[in-house]
Amino acid sequence: FSDKEKRNSFIEALQFVVSRHDVLRTCIKSEGLPTPVQVVLREVTLYVEEISLDDSKDILSQLKLLTTSGSQWMDISRAPLLELKSAEDVKNDCYYLMINQHHLILDHVGLEKVISEVTMYLSGDIENLPVPVLYRDFIGHTLHSQSINDSES
């Protein structure tokens, strides 16, 4: 981002989208349970971790090191399954936001939906957003489809 305010507006828009969609407020609880259970929280607040980097070195190169394959780990017992990290390159007027998402909540299609809704929010077009589909309705539809599916036929 070219300034902190634009980055903050993006985070606000992402929070709006997370609040709209059940799946983005999902976590998996397993401690003390015989099998893991998916939990959808009514509310979650995005937390942004501020990363301090060495400003005598290239900031973007340092950020790329943090995204190396195999270097990420996420606690799936805590919602949202999105991790936000911010860093600043004040010398070059660059304000970064790294977003790490767990594949349990977002795939390619879901990510496109999130981007679309963030864009609509930022453009002031939220009145044209469709009513979000409740995750429980999606699960109900999936379970019903499985129950009537005659896979042998």
JSON list of C-alpha atoms in Angstrom, two decimals:
[
{"chain": "A", "resi": 1, "resn": "PHE", "atom": "CA", "xyz": [0.00, 0.00, 0.00]},
{"chain": "A", "resi": 2, "resn": "SER", "atom": "CA", "xyz": [1.18, 3.55, -0.62]},
{"chain": "A", "resi": 3, "resn": "ASP", "atom": "CA", "xyz": [0.18, 4.72, 2.86]},
{"chain": "A", "resi": 4, "resn": "LYS", "atom": "CA", "xyz": [-0.98, 3.42, 6.24]},
{"chain": "A", "resi": 5, "resn": "GLU", "atom": "CA", "xyz": [-4.52, 4.70, 5.76]},
{"chain": "A", "resi": 6, "resn": "LYS", "atom": "CA", "xyz": [-5.04, 2.60, 2.62]},
{"chain": "A", "resi": 7, "resn": "ARG", "atom": "CA", "xyz": [-3.72, -0.45, 4.45]},
{"chain": "A", "resi": 8, "resn": "ASN", "atom": "CA", "xyz": [-6.01, 0.27, 7.42]},
{"chain": "A", "resi": 9, "resn": "SER", "atom": "CA", "xyz": [-8.98, 0.67, 5.08]},
{"chain": "A", "resi": 10, "resn": "PHE", "atom": "CA", "xyz": [-8.20, -2.70, 3.50]},
{"chain": "A", "resi": 11, "resn": "ILE", "atom": "CA", "xyz": [-8.03, -4.35, 6.95]},
{"chain": "A", "resi": 12, "resn": "GLU", "atom": "CA", "xyz": [-11.37, -2.73, 7.86]},
{"chain": "A", "resi": 13, "resn": "ALA", "atom": "CA", "xyz": [-12.90, -4.07, 4.63]},
{"chain": "A", "resi": 14, "resn": "LEU", "atom": "CA", "xyz": [-11.50, -7.55, 5.29]},
{"chain": "A", "resi": 15, "resn": "GLN", "atom": "CA", "xyz": [-12.95, -7.45, 8.83]},
{"chain": "A", "resi": 16, "resn": "PHE", "atom": "CA", "xyz": [-16.33, -6.58, 7.30]},
{"chain": "A", "resi": 17, "resn": "VAL", "atom": "CA", "xyz": [-16.13, -9.61, 4.98]},
{"chain": "A", "resi": 18, "resn": "VAL", "atom": "CA", "xyz": [-15.03, -11.93, 7.81]},
{"chain": "A", "resi": 19, "resn": "SER", "atom": "CA", "xyz": [-18.00, -10.75, 9.87]},
{"chain": "A", "resi": 20, "resn": "ARG", "atom": "CA", "xyz": [-20.35, -11.54, 6.96]},
{"chain": "A", "resi": 21, "resn": "HIS", "atom": "CA", "xyz": [-19.27, -15.13, 6.32]},
{"chain": "A", "resi": 22, "resn": "ASP", "atom": "CA", "xyz": [-19.52, -17.99, 8.81]},
{"chain": "A", "resi": 23, "resn": "VAL", "atom": "CA", "xyz": [-16.72, -20.02, 7.27]},
{"chain": "A", "resi": 24, "resn": "LEU", "atom": "CA", "xyz": [-14.26, -17.17, 7.85]},
{"chain": "A", "resi": 25, "resn": "ARG", "atom": "CA", "xyz": [-15.06, -17.34, 11.57]},
{"chain": "A", "resi": 26, "resn": "THR", "atom": "CA", "xyz": [-14.40, -21.08, 11.75]},
{"chain": "A", "resi": 27, "resn": "CYS", "atom": "CA", "xyz": [-11.92, -22.97, 13.91]},
{"chain": "A", "resi": 28, "resn": "ILE", "atom": "CA", "xyz": [-11.39, -26.62, 14.84]},
{"chain": "A", "resi": 29, "resn": "LYS", "atom": "CA", "xyz": [-11.48, -27.67, 18.50]},
{"chain": "A", "resi": 30, "resn": "SER", "atom": "CA", "xyz": [-10.10, -31.03, 19.56]},
{"chain": "A", "resi": 31, "resn": "GLU", "atom": "CA", "xyz": [-8.65, -30.68, 23.06]},
{"chain": "A", "resi": 32, "resn": "GLY", "atom": "CA", "xyz": [-10.49, -33.03, 25.41]},
{"chain": "A", "resi": 33, "resn": "LEU", "atom": "CA", "xyz": [-12.83, -34.24, 22.66]},
{"chain": "A", "resi": 34, "resn": "PRO", "atom": "CA", "xyz": [-13.00, -37.74, 21.14]},
{"chain": "A", "resi": 35, "resn": "THR", "atom": "CA", "xyz": [-12.99, -36.25, 17.62]},
{"chain": "A", "resi": 36, "resn": "PRO", "atom": "CA", "xyz": [-12.28, -32.75, 16.29]},
{"chain": "A", "resi": 37, "resn": "VAL", "atom": "CA", "xyz": [-15.27, -30.42, 16.03]},
{"chain": "A", "resi": 38, "resn": "GLN", "atom": "CA", "xyz": [-15.74, -27.48, 13.72]},
{"chain": "A", "resi": 39, "resn": "VAL", "atom": "CA", "xyz": [-16.84, -24.36, 15.57]},
{"chain": "A", "resi": 40, "resn": "VAL", "atom": "CA", "xyz": [-18.20, -21.18, 13.98]},
{"chain": "A", "resi": 41, "resn": "LEU", "atom": "CA", "xyz": [-17.86, -18.16, 16.26]},
{"chain": "A", "resi": 42, "resn": "ARG", "atom": "CA", "xyz": [-20.45, -15.38, 16.16]},
{"chain": "A", "resi": 43, "resn": "GLU", "atom": "CA", "xyz": [-17.75, -12.71, 16.17]},
{"chain": "A", "resi": 44, "resn": "VAL", "atom": "CA", "xyz": [-14.01, -12.60, 15.58]},
{"chain": "A", "resi": 45, "resn": "THR", "atom": "CA", "xyz": [-11.64, -9.70, 15.38]},
{"chain": "A", "resi": 46, "resn": "LEU", "atom": "CA", "xyz": [-8.76, -9.73, 12.96]},
{"chain": "A", "resi": 47, "resn": "TYR", "atom": "CA", "xyz": [-5.45, -9.31, 14.71]},
{"chain": "A", "resi": 48, "resn": "VAL", "atom": "CA", "xyz": [-2.60, -7.66, 12.85]},
{"chain": "A", "resi": 49, "resn": "GLU", "atom": "CA", "xyz": [0.89, -8.55, 14.01]},
{"chain": "A", "resi": 50, "resn": "GLU", "atom": "CA", "xyz": [3.38, -5.78, 13.37]},
{"chain": "A", "resi": 51, "resn": "ILE", "atom": "CA", "xyz": [6.69, -7.11, 12.11]},
{"chain": "A", "resi": 52, "resn": "SER", "atom": "CA", "xyz": [9.88, -5.20, 12.81]},
{"chain": "A", "resi": 53, "resn": "LEU", "atom": "CA", "xyz": [12.38, -5.56, 10.00]},
{"chain": "A", "resi": 54, "resn": "ASP", "atom": "CA", "xyz": [15.92, -4.36, 9.50]},
{"chain": "A", "resi": 55, "resn": "ASP", "atom": "CA", "xyz": [15.52, -1.13, 7.52]},
{"chain": "A", "resi": 56, "resn": "SER", "atom": "CA", "xyz": [19.17, -1.26, 6.45]},
{"chain": "A", "resi": 57, "resn": "LYS", "atom": "CA", "xyz": [18.28, -4.28, 4.29]},
{"chain": "A", "resi": 58, "resn": "ASP", "atom": "CA", "xyz": [15.74, -4.71, 1.51]},
{"chain": "A", "resi": 59, "resn": "ILE", "atom": "CA", "xyz": [12.33, -4.96, 3.21]},
{"chain": "A", "resi": 60, "resn": "LEU", "atom": "CA", "xyz": [10.63, -6.92, 0.41]},
{"chain": "A", "resi": 61, "resn": "SER", "atom": "CA", "xyz": [13.38, -9.56, 0.45]},
{"chain": "A", "resi": 62, "resn": "GLN", "atom": "CA", "xyz": [12.94, -9.95, 4.20]},
{"chain": "A", "resi": 63, "resn": "LEU", "atom": "CA", "xyz": [9.19, -10.39, 3.76]},
{"chain": "A", "resi": 64, "resn": "LYS", "atom": "CA", "xyz": [9.69, -12.99, 1.05]},
{"chain": "A", "resi": 65, "resn": "LEU", "atom": "CA", "xyz": [11.79, -15.04, 3.47]},
{"chain": "A", "resi": 66, "resn": "LEU", "atom": "CA", "xyz": [8.79, -15.14, 5.82]},
{"chain": "A", "resi": 67, "resn": "THR", "atom": "CA", "xyz": [6.65, -16.72, 3.09]},
{"chain": "A", "resi": 68, "resn": "THR", "atom": "CA", "xyz": [9.05, -19.56, 2.33]},
{"chain": "A", "resi": 69, "resn": "SER", "atom": "CA", "xyz": [7.19, -22.82, 1.81]},
{"chain": "A", "resi": 70, "resn": "GLY", "atom": "CA", "xyz": [7.11, -24.91, 4.96]},
{"chain": "A", "resi": 71, "resn": "SER", "atom": "CA", "xyz": [7.82, -22.00, 7.28]},
{"chain": "A", "resi": 72, "resn": "GLN", "atom": "CA", "xyz": [4.19, -21.27, 8.17]},
{"chain": "A", "resi": 73, "resn": "TRP", "atom": "CA", "xyz": [2.16, -22.90, 10.91]},
{"chain": "A", "resi": 74, "resn": "MET", "atom": "CA", "xyz": [-1.31, -21.96, 12.09]},
{"chain": "A", "resi": 75, "resn": "ASP", "atom": "CA", "xyz": [-3.19, -22.88, 15.25]},
{"chain": "A", "resi": 76, "resn": "ILE", "atom": "CA", "xyz": [-6.51, -24.13, 13.84]},
{"chain": "A", "resi": 77, "resn": "SER", "atom": "CA", "xyz": [-8.15, -24.01, 17.27]},
{"chain": "A", "resi": 78, "resn": "ARG", "atom": "CA", "xyz": [-8.28, -20.20, 17.09]},
{"chain": "A", "resi": 79, "resn": "ALA", "atom": "CA", "xyz": [-10.52, -18.29, 14.70]},
{"chain": "A", "resi": 80, "resn": "PRO", "atom": "CA", "xyz": [-10.15, -16.70, 12.30]},
{"chain": "A", "resi": 81, "resn": "LEU", "atom": "CA", "xyz": [-7.87, -18.95, 10.30]},
{"chain": "A", "resi": 82, "resn": "LEU", "atom": "CA", "xyz": [-6.36, -15.83, 8.79]},
{"chain": "A", "resi": 83, "resn": "GLU", "atom": "CA", "xyz": [-3.10, -14.34, 9.97]},
{"chain": "A", "resi": 84, "resn": "LEU", "atom": "CA", "xyz": [-2.29, -10.74, 9.14]},
{"chain": "A", "resi": 85, "resn": "LYS", "atom": "CA", "xyz": [1.19, -9.28, 9.48]},
{"chain": "A", "resi": 86, "resn": "SER", "atom": "CA", "xyz": [2.13, -5.72, 8.67]},
{"chain": "A", "resi": 87, "resn": "ALA", "atom": "CA", "xyz": [5.49, -4.22, 7.87]},
{"chain": "A", "resi": 88, "resn": "GLU", "atom": "CA", "xyz": [6.62, -0.81, 6.75]},
{"chain": "A", "resi": 89, "resn": "ASP", "atom": "CA", "xyz": [9.23, 0.41, 4.33]},
{"chain": "A", "resi": 90, "resn": "VAL", "atom": "CA", "xyz": [8.99, 4.09, 5.20]},
{"chain": "A", "resi": 91, "resn": "LYS", "atom": "CA", "xyz": [11.98, 5.03, 3.02]},
{"chain": "A", "resi": 92, "resn": "ASN", "atom": "CA", "xyz": [10.10, 3.82, -0.08]},
{"chain": "A", "resi": 93, "resn": "ASP", "atom": "CA", "xyz": [6.56, 4.70, 1.08]},
{"chain": "A", "resi": 94, "resn": "CYS", "atom": "CA", "xyz": [5.48, 1.04, 1.06]},
{"chain": "A", "resi": 95, "resn": "TYR", "atom": "CA", "xyz": [3.18, -0.35, 3.72]},
{"chain": "A", "resi": 96, "resn": "TYR", "atom": "CA", "xyz": [2.87, -4.12, 3.48]},
{"chain": "A", "resi": 97, "resn": "LEU", "atom": "CA", "xyz": [0.20, -6.49, 4.69]},
{"chain": "A", "resi": 98, "resn": "MET", "atom": "CA", "xyz": [0.86, -10.22, 4.52]},
{"chain": "A", "resi": 99, "resn": "ILE", "atom": "CA", "xyz": [-2.19, -12.44, 4.76]},
{"chain": "A", "resi": 100, "resn": "ASN", "atom": "CA", "xyz": [-1.82, -16.12, 5.51]},
{"chain": "A", "resi": 101, "resn": "GLN", "atom": "CA", "xyz": [-5.01, -18.14, 5.11]},
{"chain": "A", "resi": 102, "resn": "HIS", "atom": "CA", "xyz": [-5.64, -21.73, 6.05]},
{"chain": "A", "resi": 103, "resn": "HIS", "atom": "CA", "xyz": [-6.88, -23.98, 3.26]},
{"chain": "A", "resi": 104, "resn": "LEU", "atom": "CA", "xyz": [-9.65, -25.22, 5.58]},
{"chain": "A", "resi": 105, "resn": "ILE", "atom": "CA", "xyz": [-11.54, -21.95, 5.08]},
{"chain": "A", "resi": 106, "resn": "LEU", "atom": "CA", "xyz": [-10.56, -20.64, 1.65]},
{"chain": "A", "resi": 107, "resn": "ASP", "atom": "CA", "xyz": [-9.87, -22.09, -1.74]},
{"chain": "A", "resi": 108, "resn": "HIS", "atom": "CA", "xyz": [-9.44, -20.31, -5.07]},
{"chain": "A", "resi": 109, "resn": "VAL", "atom": "CA", "xyz": [-13.17, -19.63, -5.47]},
{"chain": "A", "resi": 110, "resn": "GLY", "atom": "CA", "xyz": [-13.58, -18.43, -1.88]},
{"chain": "A", "resi": 111, "resn": "LEU", "atom": "CA", "xyz": [-10.58, -16.13, -2.20]},
{"chain": "A", "resi": 112, "resn": "GLU", "atom": "CA", "xyz": [-12.06, -14.55, -5.33]},
{"chain": "A", "resi": 113, "resn": "LYS", "atom": "CA", "xyz": [-15.30, -13.94, -3.39]},
{"chain": "A", "resi": 114, "resn": "VAL", "atom": "CA", "xyz": [-13.40, -12.29, -0.53]},
{"chain": "A", "resi": 115, "resn": "ILE", "atom": "CA", "xyz": [-11.47, -10.06, -2.94]},
{"chain": "A", "resi": 116, "resn": "SER", "atom": "CA", "xyz": [-14.70, -9.09, -4.70]},
{"chain": "A", "resi": 117, "resn": "GLU", "atom": "CA", "xyz": [-16.41, -8.16, -1.44]},
{"chain": "A", "resi": 118, "resn": "VAL", "atom": "CA", "xyz": [-13.39, -6.24, -0.13]},
{"chain": "A", "resi": 119, "resn": "THR", "atom": "CA", "xyz": [-13.37, -4.29, -3.41]},
{"chain": "A", "resi": 120, "resn": "MET", "atom": "CA", "xyz": [-17.10, -3.54, -3.12]},
{"chain": "A", "resi": 121, "resn": "TYR", "atom": "CA", "xyz": [-16.66, -2.39, 0.48]},
{"chain": "A", "resi": 122, "resn": "LEU", "atom": "CA", "xyz": [-13.78, -0.09, -0.41]},
{"chain": "A", "resi": 123, "resn": "SER", "atom": "CA", "xyz": [-15.75, 1.40, -3.31]},
{"chain": "A", "resi": 124, "resn": "GLY", "atom": "CA", "xyz": [-18.75, 2.08, -1.04]},
{"chain": "A", "resi": 125, "resn": "ASP", "atom": "CA", "xyz": [-20.93, -0.44, -2.87]},
{"chain": "A", "resi": 126, "resn": "ILE", "atom": "CA", "xyz": [-21.91, -2.67, 0.08]},
{"chain": "A", "resi": 127, "resn": "GLU", "atom": "CA", "xyz": [-25.65, -2.23, -0.50]},
{"chain": "A", "resi": 128, "resn": "ASN", "atom": "CA", "xyz": [-25.25, -4.37, -3.64]},
{"chain": "A", "resi": 129, "resn": "LEU", "atom": "CA", "xyz": [-23.67, -7.29, -1.81]},
{"chain": "A", "resi": 130, "resn": "PRO", "atom": "CA", "xyz": [-25.83, -10.41, -1.88]},
{"chain": "A", "resi": 131, "resn": "VAL", "atom": "CA", "xyz": [-27.08, -11.87, 1.38]},
{"chain": "A", "resi": 132, "resn": "PRO", "atom": "CA", "xyz": [-24.39, -14.32, 2.54]},
{"chain": "A", "resi": 133, "resn": "VAL", "atom": "CA", "xyz": [-25.20, -18.00, 2.44]},
{"chain": "A", "resi": 134, "resn": "LEU", "atom": "CA", "xyz": [-25.15, -19.44, 5.94]},
{"chain": "A", "resi": 135, "resn": "TYR", "atom": "CA", "xyz": [-22.52, -22.11, 6.35]},
{"chain": "A", "resi": 136, "resn": "ARG", "atom": "CA", "xyz": [-24.98, -24.36, 8.20]},
{"chain": "A", "resi": 137, "resn": "ASP", "atom": "CA", "xyz": [-27.24, -24.26, 5.11]},
{"chain": "A", "resi": 138, "resn": "PHE", "atom": "CA", "xyz": [-24.30, -25.28, 2.92]},
{"chain": "A", "resi": 139, "resn": "ILE", "atom": "CA", "xyz": [-23.47, -28.18, 5.27]},
{"chain": "A", "resi": 140, "resn": "GLY", "atom": "CA", "xyz": [-27.14, -29.21, 5.39]},
{"chain": "A", "resi": 141, "resn": "HIS", "atom": "CA", "xyz": [-27.31, -29.22, 1.60]},
{"chain": "A", "resi": 142, "resn": "THR", "atom": "CA", "xyz": [-24.10, -31.28, 1.38]},
{"chain": "A", "resi": 143, "resn": "LEU", "atom": "CA", "xyz": [-25.28, -33.84, 3.94]},
{"chain": "A", "resi": 144, "resn": "HIS", "atom": "CA", "xyz": [-28.66, -34.12, 2.24]},
{"chain": "A", "resi": 145, "resn": "SER", "atom": "CA", "xyz": [-26.98, -34.63, -1.14]},
{"chain": "A", "resi": 146, "resn": "GLN", "atom": "CA", "xyz": [-24.83, -37.38, 0.32]},
{"chain": "A", "resi": 147, "resn": "SER", "atom": "CA", "xyz": [-27.84, -39.10, 1.91]},
{"chain": "A", "resi": 148, "resn": "ILE", "atom": "CA", "xyz": [-29.76, -39.31, -1.39]},
{"chain": "A", "resi": 149, "resn": "ASN", "atom": "CA", "xyz": [-26.76, -40.08, -3.57]},
{"chain": "A", "resi": 150, "resn": "ASP", "atom": "CA", "xyz": [-26.93, -43.62, -4.86]},
{"chain": "A", "resi": 151, "resn": "SER", "atom": "CA", "xyz": [-23.27, -44.10, -5.72]},
{"chain": "A", "resi": 152, "resn": "GLU", "atom": "CA", "xyz": [-23.74, -47.69, -6.89]},
{"chain": "A", "resi": 153, "resn": "SER", "atom": "CA", "xyz": [-26.12, -46.56, -9.65]}
]
